[in-house]
């Protein structure tokens, strides 16, 4: 099932997406929230008549770096032996169609297409055999990075945590095997990144076991699983799109920060 979060007439709700053709998609509005018991209302609205929002509002976004060997090497980094985590704040999250604001303190902003895992229940110290039980679903992400700031400051808080640096969407797919999916990113229609989740050094299970050893994960929290090779610069005016097999396409435009 595809679950979207959207606004219409000033109201925010969740809905289950029905249909296959983009111009024929409709939302069956959910009674309640999808992280608890809920029902489909039967009230349906065309996706074309709503504004899609970030599919979740995470308490935290836990991102894992250098989880594809080719990407680690393309930036001159060693492949880490253990998962390598950092955080993006909730204020970095934007949704499909929202603008990526080019930060005033950087002159080298890069795209990074990623599979995002959405947590569905509060959990801690999750054993490997129970990981699937705590996952709500999967969505597309773009780990926007101020590469020059990342290199200069060593710490990644500003480089990866600035406002609008974490596009998510367009919805959450709840029924998906994440082990071998195509990830593609285009800029202005030109392919920049192409990889498969099977190329991850550490699997989704590895990452959730690793981070839940240290902290409690809450419903709606997001885990970013790393990016394949091909990262590169974005400029004001660019349209960047992340497409993941079985999920859909997340598209955003880069604008000058106002």
PDB file of C-alpha atoms in Angstrom:
ATOM      1  CA  UNK A   1       0.000   0.000   0.000  1.00  0.00           C
ATOM      2  CA  UNK A   2       1.120   3.533  -0.768  1.00  0.00           C
ATOM      3  CA  UNK A   3       0.441   5.984   2.062  1.00  0.00           C
ATOM      4  CA  UNK A   4       0.686   9.720   1.404  1.00  0.00           C
ATOM      5  CA  UNK A   5       0.379  12.752   3.643  1.00  0.00           C
ATOM      6  CA  UNK A   6      -1.327  15.705   2.032  1.00  0.00           C
ATOM      7  CA  UNK A   7      -3.131  18.984   2.524  1.00  0.00           C
ATOM      8  CA  UNK A   8      -6.422  20.107   1.005  1.00  0.00           C
ATOM      9  CA  UNK A   9      -8.477  23.179   1.857  1.00  0.00           C
ATOM     10  CA  UNK A  10      -6.171  23.925   4.789  1.00  0.00           C
ATOM     11  CA  UNK A  11      -6.526  20.467   6.326  1.00  0.00           C
ATOM     12  CA  UNK A  12      -3.783  17.830   6.633  1.00  0.00           C
ATOM     13  CA  UNK A  13      -4.521  14.119   6.400  1.00  0.00           C
ATOM     14  CA  UNK A  14      -3.128  10.747   5.390  1.00  0.00           C
ATOM     15  CA  UNK A  15      -4.515   8.755   2.528  1.00  0.00           C
ATOM     16  CA  UNK A  16      -4.016   5.471   0.700  1.00  0.00           C
ATOM     17  CA  UNK A  17      -3.159   5.973  -2.958  1.00  0.00           C
ATOM     18  CA  UNK A  18      -5.104   4.025  -5.543  1.00  0.00           C
ATOM     19  CA  UNK A  19      -4.411   3.728  -9.248  1.00  0.00           C
ATOM     20  CA  UNK A  20      -1.343   3.377 -11.442  1.00  0.00           C
ATOM     21  CA  UNK A  21      -1.376   6.185 -14.007  1.00  0.00           C
ATOM     22  CA  UNK A  22      -0.035   9.425 -12.550  1.00  0.00           C
ATOM     23  CA  UNK A  23      -2.910  11.559 -13.806  1.00  0.00           C
ATOM     24  CA  UNK A  24      -5.525   9.130 -12.476  1.00  0.00           C
ATOM     25  CA  UNK A  25      -4.258   8.612  -8.908  1.00  0.00           C
ATOM     26  CA  UNK A  26      -6.762   9.091  -6.091  1.00  0.00           C
ATOM     27  CA  UNK A  27      -6.425   9.193  -2.304  1.00  0.00           C
ATOM     28  CA  UNK A  28      -8.746   7.259   0.002  1.00  0.00           C
ATOM     29  CA  UNK A  29      -8.611   9.393   3.147  1.00  0.00           C
ATOM     30  CA  UNK A  30      -7.511   7.541   6.273  1.00  0.00           C
ATOM     31  CA  UNK A  31      -9.400   7.822   9.551  1.00  0.00           C
ATOM     32  CA  UNK A  32      -6.694   8.346  12.172  1.00  0.00           C
ATOM     33  CA  UNK A  33      -2.977   7.941  11.586  1.00  0.00           C
ATOM     34  CA  UNK A  34      -1.261   5.067   9.797  1.00  0.00           C
ATOM     35  CA  UNK A  35       1.043   4.227  12.730  1.00  0.00           C
ATOM     36  CA  UNK A  36      -1.925   3.016  14.776  1.00  0.00           C
ATOM     37  CA  UNK A  37      -5.169   1.225  14.000  1.00  0.00           C
ATOM     38  CA  UNK A  38      -6.875   3.038  11.167  1.00  0.00           C
ATOM     39  CA  UNK A  39      -9.612   2.648   8.618  1.00  0.00           C
ATOM     40  CA  UNK A  40     -10.059   3.857   5.070  1.00  0.00           C
ATOM     41  CA  UNK A  41     -12.908   6.340   5.051  1.00  0.00           C
ATOM     42  CA  UNK A  42     -14.087   5.664   1.522  1.00  0.00           C
ATOM     43  CA  UNK A  43     -13.899   9.398   0.864  1.00  0.00           C
ATOM     44  CA  UNK A  44     -11.721   9.775  -2.186  1.00  0.00           C
ATOM     45  CA  UNK A  45      -9.981  12.794  -3.705  1.00  0.00           C
ATOM     46  CA  UNK A  46      -7.795  13.030  -6.842  1.00  0.00           C
ATOM     47  CA  UNK A  47      -4.097  13.433  -6.103  1.00  0.00           C
ATOM     48  CA  UNK A  48      -4.047  16.230  -8.680  1.00  0.00           C
ATOM     49  CA  UNK A  49      -6.291  18.313  -6.390  1.00  0.00           C
ATOM     50  CA  UNK A  50      -4.129  18.082  -3.247  1.00  0.00           C
ATOM     51  CA  UNK A  51      -0.666  19.177  -2.190  1.00  0.00           C
ATOM     52  CA  UNK A  52       1.525  16.226  -1.295  1.00  0.00           C
ATOM     53  CA  UNK A  53       3.515  16.870   1.890  1.00  0.00           C
ATOM     54  CA  UNK A  54       6.523  15.059   3.339  1.00  0.00           C
ATOM     55  CA  UNK A  55       5.051  11.593   3.915  1.00  0.00           C
ATOM     56  CA  UNK A  56       6.069  11.737   7.592  1.00  0.00           C
ATOM     57  CA  UNK A  57       7.275  14.352  10.063  1.00  0.00           C
ATOM     58  CA  UNK A  58      10.141  12.480  11.741  1.00  0.00           C
ATOM     59  CA  UNK A  59      11.327  13.136  15.265  1.00  0.00           C
ATOM     60  CA  UNK A  60      14.775  12.409  13.853  1.00  0.00           C
ATOM     61  CA  UNK A  61      16.426  11.445  10.598  1.00  0.00           C
ATOM     62  CA  UNK A  62      19.314   9.023  11.104  1.00  0.00           C
ATOM     63  CA  UNK A  63      21.508   8.877   8.016  1.00  0.00           C
ATOM     64  CA  UNK A  64      24.265   6.411   7.218  1.00  0.00           C
ATOM     65  CA  UNK A  65      27.240   7.572   5.191  1.00  0.00           C
ATOM     66  CA  UNK A  66      29.576   5.724   2.838  1.00  0.00           C
ATOM     67  CA  UNK A  67      27.308   2.678   2.639  1.00  0.00           C
ATOM     68  CA  UNK A  68      28.095   2.085  -1.054  1.00  0.00           C
ATOM     69  CA  UNK A  69      31.745   1.273  -1.768  1.00  0.00           C
ATOM     70  CA  UNK A  70      31.885   3.095  -5.112  1.00  0.00           C
ATOM     71  CA  UNK A  71      30.498   6.274  -3.549  1.00  0.00           C
ATOM     72  CA  UNK A  72      33.012   6.153  -0.699  1.00  0.00           C
ATOM     73  CA  UNK A  73      35.845   5.779  -3.190  1.00  0.00           C
ATOM     74  CA  UNK A  74      34.613   8.517  -5.545  1.00  0.00           C
ATOM     75  CA  UNK A  75      35.089  11.030  -2.718  1.00  0.00           C
ATOM     76  CA  UNK A  76      38.435   9.571  -1.699  1.00  0.00           C
ATOM     77  CA  UNK A  77      37.186   7.928   1.490  1.00  0.00           C
ATOM     78  CA  UNK A  78      37.862   4.549   3.009  1.00  0.00           C
ATOM     79  CA  UNK A  79      35.017   2.055   3.107  1.00  0.00           C
ATOM     80  CA  UNK A  80      33.947   1.909   6.779  1.00  0.00           C
ATOM     81  CA  UNK A  81      33.987  -1.441   8.515  1.00  0.00           C
ATOM     82  CA  UNK A  82      30.976  -0.560  10.672  1.00  0.00           C
ATOM     83  CA  UNK A  83      27.893   1.553   9.880  1.00  0.00           C
ATOM     84  CA  UNK A  84      28.699   5.269  10.022  1.00  0.00           C
ATOM     85  CA  UNK A  85      25.767   7.364  11.283  1.00  0.00           C
ATOM     86  CA  UNK A  86      24.958  11.077  11.411  1.00  0.00           C
ATOM     87  CA  UNK A  87      21.781  13.118  11.894  1.00  0.00           C
ATOM     88  CA  UNK A  88      19.662  15.480   9.868  1.00  0.00           C
ATOM     89  CA  UNK A  89      17.222  17.607  11.911  1.00  0.00           C
ATOM     90  CA  UNK A  90      13.479  17.509  11.388  1.00  0.00           C
ATOM     91  CA  UNK A  91      13.683  21.075  10.044  1.00  0.00           C
ATOM     92  CA  UNK A  92      15.677  19.783   7.063  1.00  0.00           C
ATOM     93  CA  UNK A  93      12.692  17.774   5.791  1.00  0.00           C
ATOM     94  CA  UNK A  94      10.673  18.937   2.776  1.00  0.00           C
ATOM     95  CA  UNK A  95       8.233  17.117   0.542  1.00  0.00           C
ATOM     96  CA  UNK A  96       7.711  16.406  -3.143  1.00  0.00           C
ATOM     97  CA  UNK A  97       7.582  19.561  -5.223  1.00  0.00           C
ATOM     98  CA  UNK A  98       9.030  21.708  -2.430  1.00  0.00           C
ATOM     99  CA  UNK A  99      12.030  23.900  -3.179  1.00  0.00           C
ATOM    100  CA  UNK A 100      15.573  23.017  -2.143  1.00  0.00           C
ATOM    101  CA  UNK A 101      16.982  26.331  -0.949  1.00  0.00           C
ATOM    102  CA  UNK A 102      20.611  26.739  -1.919  1.00  0.00           C
ATOM    103  CA  UNK A 103      22.384  27.709   1.349  1.00  0.00           C
ATOM    104  CA  UNK A 104      24.112  31.087   1.426  1.00  0.00           C
ATOM    105  CA  UNK A 105      27.176  29.624   3.173  1.00  0.00           C
ATOM    106  CA  UNK A 106      28.034  27.115   0.434  1.00  0.00           C
ATOM    107  CA  UNK A 107      29.118  27.205  -3.197  1.00  0.00           C
ATOM    108  CA  UNK A 108      29.169  23.432  -3.794  1.00  0.00           C
ATOM    109  CA  UNK A 109      25.886  21.662  -3.100  1.00  0.00           C
ATOM    110  CA  UNK A 110      25.547  18.012  -4.132  1.00  0.00           C
ATOM    111  CA  UNK A 111      22.660  15.574  -4.618  1.00  0.00           C
ATOM    112  CA  UNK A 112      22.606  12.103  -3.031  1.00  0.00           C
ATOM    113  CA  UNK A 113      19.752   9.727  -3.958  1.00  0.00           C
ATOM    114  CA  UNK A 114      18.850   7.329  -1.151  1.00  0.00           C
ATOM    115  CA  UNK A 115      16.353   4.708  -0.062  1.00  0.00           C
ATOM    116  CA  UNK A 116      14.671   5.882   3.143  1.00  0.00           C
ATOM    117  CA  UNK A 117      13.207   3.531   5.732  1.00  0.00           C
ATOM    118  CA  UNK A 118      10.245   4.766   7.788  1.00  0.00           C
ATOM    119  CA  UNK A 119       9.911   3.335  11.299  1.00  0.00           C
ATOM    120  CA  UNK A 120       6.410   2.216  12.265  1.00  0.00           C
ATOM    121  CA  UNK A 121       6.596   1.588  16.004  1.00  0.00           C
ATOM    122  CA  UNK A 122       8.621   2.620  19.030  1.00  0.00           C
ATOM    123  CA  UNK A 123      11.539   0.246  19.357  1.00  0.00           C
ATOM    124  CA  UNK A 124      14.961  -0.203  20.918  1.00  0.00           C
ATOM    125  CA  UNK A 125      17.640  -2.896  20.653  1.00  0.00           C
ATOM    126  CA  UNK A 126      15.829  -4.535  17.753  1.00  0.00           C
ATOM    127  CA  UNK A 127      17.043  -8.093  17.064  1.00  0.00           C
ATOM    128  CA  UNK A 128      17.754  -8.864  13.427  1.00  0.00           C
ATOM    129  CA  UNK A 129      14.855 -11.291  13.131  1.00  0.00           C
ATOM    130  CA  UNK A 130      12.405  -8.563  14.288  1.00  0.00           C
ATOM    131  CA  UNK A 131      13.564  -5.710  12.054  1.00  0.00           C
ATOM    132  CA  UNK A 132      10.734  -6.159   9.561  1.00  0.00           C
ATOM    133  CA  UNK A 133       8.236  -5.816  12.410  1.00  0.00           C
ATOM    134  CA  UNK A 134       9.331  -2.251  13.191  1.00  0.00           C
ATOM    135  CA  UNK A 135       9.376  -0.955   9.592  1.00  0.00           C
ATOM    136  CA  UNK A 136       6.333   0.936   8.347  1.00  0.00           C
ATOM    137  CA  UNK A 137       7.607   1.264   4.800  1.00  0.00           C
ATOM    138  CA  UNK A 138       9.985   2.925   2.383  1.00  0.00           C
ATOM    139  CA  UNK A 139      10.237   6.200   0.510  1.00  0.00           C
ATOM    140  CA  UNK A 140      12.648   8.186  -1.667  1.00  0.00           C
ATOM    141  CA  UNK A 141      15.136  10.625  -0.167  1.00  0.00           C
ATOM    142  CA  UNK A 142      17.725  13.116  -1.360  1.00  0.00           C
ATOM    143  CA  UNK A 143      20.518  13.759   1.133  1.00  0.00           C
ATOM    144  CA  UNK A 144      21.395  17.259  -0.081  1.00  0.00           C
ATOM    145  CA  UNK A 145      24.933  18.106   1.026  1.00  0.00           C
ATOM    146  CA  UNK A 146      27.011  21.278   1.125  1.00  0.00           C
ATOM    147  CA  UNK A 147      30.139  19.413   0.062  1.00  0.00           C
ATOM    148  CA  UNK A 148      32.578  22.293   0.532  1.00  0.00           C
ATOM    149  CA  UNK A 149      31.310  22.874   4.063  1.00  0.00           C
ATOM    150  CA  UNK A 150      31.498  19.160   4.821  1.00  0.00           C
ATOM    151  CA  UNK A 151      35.150  19.106   3.794  1.00  0.00           C
ATOM    152  CA  UNK A 152      36.026  22.327   5.555  1.00  0.00           C
ATOM    153  CA  UNK A 153      34.265  21.827   8.871  1.00  0.00           C
ATOM    154  CA  UNK A 154      34.737  18.032   9.236  1.00  0.00           C
ATOM    155  CA  UNK A 155      31.596  17.915  11.386  1.00  0.00           C
ATOM    156  CA  UNK A 156      28.552  17.379   9.163  1.00  0.00           C
ATOM    157  CA  UNK A 157      25.838  19.226  11.083  1.00  0.00           C
ATOM    158  CA  UNK A 158      25.706  22.332   8.889  1.00  0.00           C
ATOM    159  CA  UNK A 159      26.740  20.599   5.677  1.00  0.00           C
ATOM    160  CA  UNK A 160      23.908  18.075   5.808  1.00  0.00           C
ATOM    161  CA  UNK A 161      21.434  19.616   8.241  1.00  0.00           C
ATOM    162  CA  UNK A 162      20.486  22.949   6.706  1.00  0.00           C
ATOM    163  CA  UNK A 163      16.852  23.768   5.983  1.00  0.00           C
ATOM    164  CA  UNK A 164      15.445  21.882   2.956  1.00  0.00           C
ATOM    165  CA  UNK A 165      18.384  19.453   2.795  1.00  0.00           C
ATOM    166  CA  UNK A 166      16.222  16.343   3.238  1.00  0.00           C
ATOM    167  CA  UNK A 167      13.540  15.963   0.561  1.00  0.00           C
ATOM    168  CA  UNK A 168      11.321  12.918   1.216  1.00  0.00           C
ATOM    169  CA  UNK A 169       8.489  11.396  -0.788  1.00  0.00           C
ATOM    170  CA  UNK A 170       6.356  11.215  -2.717  1.00  0.00           C
ATOM    171  CA  UNK A 171       4.707   8.642  -0.402  1.00  0.00           C
ATOM    172  CA  UNK A 172       5.528   5.581   1.694  1.00  0.00           C
ATOM    173  CA  UNK A 173       5.316   2.140   0.104  1.00  0.00           C
ATOM    174  CA  UNK A 174       4.494  -0.362   2.862  1.00  0.00           C
ATOM    175  CA  UNK A 175       4.808  -3.593   0.866  1.00  0.00           C
ATOM    176  CA  UNK A 176       8.311  -3.772  -0.547  1.00  0.00           C
ATOM    177  CA  UNK A 177      11.437  -5.921  -0.420  1.00  0.00           C
ATOM    178  CA  UNK A 178      14.300  -3.386  -0.170  1.00  0.00           C
ATOM    179  CA  UNK A 179      17.128  -5.804  -0.883  1.00  0.00           C
ATOM    180  CA  UNK A 180      17.608  -5.226  -4.630  1.00  0.00           C
ATOM    181  CA  UNK A 181      15.928  -2.079  -5.966  1.00  0.00           C
ATOM    182  CA  UNK A 182      17.097   0.285  -8.683  1.00  0.00           C
ATOM    183  CA  UNK A 183      17.932   3.822  -7.483  1.00  0.00           C
ATOM    184  CA  UNK A 184      18.200   6.533 -10.120  1.00  0.00           C
ATOM    185  CA  UNK A 185      18.718  10.288  -9.956  1.00  0.00           C
ATOM    186  CA  UNK A 186      18.392  12.791 -12.775  1.00  0.00           C
ATOM    187  CA  UNK A 187      19.148  16.502 -12.969  1.00  0.00           C
ATOM    188  CA  UNK A 188      17.144  18.351 -15.616  1.00  0.00           C
ATOM    189  CA  UNK A 189      16.315  14.974 -17.137  1.00  0.00           C
ATOM    190  CA  UNK A 190      19.938  13.821 -17.409  1.00  0.00           C
ATOM    191  CA  UNK A 191      20.928  10.736 -15.450  1.00  0.00           C
ATOM    192  CA  UNK A 192      23.537  11.317 -12.759  1.00  0.00           C
ATOM    193  CA  UNK A 193      23.185   8.327 -10.416  1.00  0.00           C
ATOM    194  CA  UNK A 194      22.211   4.727 -11.082  1.00  0.00           C
ATOM    195  CA  UNK A 195      22.658   1.922  -8.592  1.00  0.00           C
ATOM    196  CA  UNK A 196      20.968  -0.916  -6.753  1.00  0.00           C
ATOM    197  CA  UNK A 197      20.262  -1.377  -3.075  1.00  0.00           C
ATOM    198  CA  UNK A 198      21.955  -4.772  -3.313  1.00  0.00           C
ATOM    199  CA  UNK A 199      25.227  -2.805  -3.528  1.00  0.00           C
ATOM    200  CA  UNK A 200      24.859  -1.578   0.069  1.00  0.00           C
ATOM    201  CA  UNK A 201      27.730  -2.553   2.328  1.00  0.00           C
ATOM    202  CA  UNK A 202      25.405  -2.783   5.325  1.00  0.00           C
ATOM    203  CA  UNK A 203      21.821  -3.925   4.751  1.00  0.00           C
ATOM    204  CA  UNK A 204      18.656  -2.303   6.077  1.00  0.00           C
ATOM    205  CA  UNK A 205      18.663  -4.911   8.840  1.00  0.00           C
ATOM    206  CA  UNK A 206      22.276  -4.093   9.729  1.00  0.00           C
ATOM    207  CA  UNK A 207      21.503  -0.378   9.988  1.00  0.00           C
ATOM    208  CA  UNK A 208      18.435  -0.688  12.181  1.00  0.00           C
ATOM    209  CA  UNK A 209      20.110  -3.182  14.497  1.00  0.00           C
ATOM    210  CA  UNK A 210      23.096  -0.823  14.747  1.00  0.00           C
ATOM    211  CA  UNK A 211      21.262   2.405  15.535  1.00  0.00           C
ATOM    212  CA  UNK A 212      18.613   0.874  17.779  1.00  0.00           C
ATOM    213  CA  UNK A 213      21.392  -0.429  20.032  1.00  0.00           C
ATOM    214  CA  UNK A 214      22.069   3.202  20.907  1.00  0.00           C
ATOM    215  CA  UNK A 215      18.695   4.961  20.843  1.00  0.00           C
ATOM    216  CA  UNK A 216      14.968   4.526  20.820  1.00  0.00           C
ATOM    217  CA  UNK A 217      13.355   4.859  17.407  1.00  0.00           C
ATOM    218  CA  UNK A 218       9.888   6.387  17.237  1.00  0.00           C
ATOM    219  CA  UNK A 219       7.033   5.979  14.745  1.00  0.00           C
ATOM    220  CA  UNK A 220       7.762   8.201  11.759  1.00  0.00           C
ATOM    221  CA  UNK A 221      11.517   8.320  12.298  1.00  0.00           C
ATOM    222  CA  UNK A 222      13.465   8.002   9.066  1.00  0.00           C
ATOM    223  CA  UNK A 223      16.621   6.014   8.334  1.00  0.00           C
ATOM    224  CA  UNK A 224      18.643   7.048   5.264  1.00  0.00           C
ATOM    225  CA  UNK A 225      20.607   4.101   3.917  1.00  0.00           C
ATOM    226  CA  UNK A 226      23.381   5.736   1.884  1.00  0.00           C
ATOM    227  CA  UNK A 227      23.840   6.763  -1.742  1.00  0.00           C
ATOM    228  CA  UNK A 228      25.340   5.015  -4.768  1.00  0.00           C
ATOM    229  CA  UNK A 229      28.131   6.578  -6.826  1.00  0.00           C
ATOM    230  CA  UNK A 230      27.535   9.520  -9.128  1.00  0.00           C
ATOM    231  CA  UNK A 231      26.932  12.357  -6.671  1.00  0.00           C
ATOM    232  CA  UNK A 232      27.521  15.785  -8.129  1.00  0.00           C
ATOM    233  CA  UNK A 233      26.726  19.489  -8.060  1.00  0.00           C
ATOM    234  CA  UNK A 234      23.375  21.207  -8.140  1.00  0.00           C
ATOM    235  CA  UNK A 235      22.787  24.768  -9.294  1.00  0.00           C
ATOM    236  CA  UNK A 236      19.967  27.233  -8.792  1.00  0.00           C
ATOM    237  CA  UNK A 237      17.257  26.422 -11.331  1.00  0.00           C
ATOM    238  CA  UNK A 238      18.018  22.691 -11.518  1.00  0.00           C
ATOM    239  CA  UNK A 239      15.230  20.138 -11.223  1.00  0.00           C
ATOM    240  CA  UNK A 240      16.407  17.012  -9.438  1.00  0.00           C
ATOM    241  CA  UNK A 241      14.449  13.739  -9.378  1.00  0.00           C
ATOM    242  CA  UNK A 242      15.024  10.564  -7.363  1.00  0.00           C
ATOM    243  CA  UNK A 243      13.309   7.420  -8.655  1.00  0.00           C
ATOM    244  CA  UNK A 244      13.319   4.154  -6.728  1.00  0.00           C
ATOM    245  CA  UNK A 245      11.917   0.942  -8.144  1.00  0.00           C
ATOM    246  CA  UNK A 246       8.627   0.001  -6.525  1.00  0.00           C
ATOM    247  CA  UNK A 247       8.141   3.394  -4.873  1.00  0.00           C
ATOM    248  CA  UNK A 248       7.992   6.281  -7.339  1.00  0.00           C
ATOM    249  CA  UNK A 249       9.683   9.589  -8.092  1.00  0.00           C
ATOM    250  CA  UNK A 250      10.561  12.476  -5.786  1.00  0.00           C
ATOM    251  CA  UNK A 251      11.098  15.742  -7.655  1.00  0.00           C
ATOM    252  CA  UNK A 252      12.354  19.085  -6.309  1.00  0.00           C
ATOM    253  CA  UNK A 253      13.698  22.300  -7.758  1.00  0.00           C
ATOM    254  CA  UNK A 254      16.738  24.210  -6.515  1.00  0.00           C
ATOM    255  CA  UNK A 255      16.150  27.883  -5.752  1.00  0.00           C
ATOM    256  CA  UNK A 256      18.186  30.726  -4.317  1.00  0.00           C
ATOM    257  CA  UNK A 257      17.656  31.031  -0.594  1.00  0.00           C
ATOM    258  CA  UNK A 258      15.463  34.016   0.106  1.00  0.00           C
TER     259      UNK A 258
END
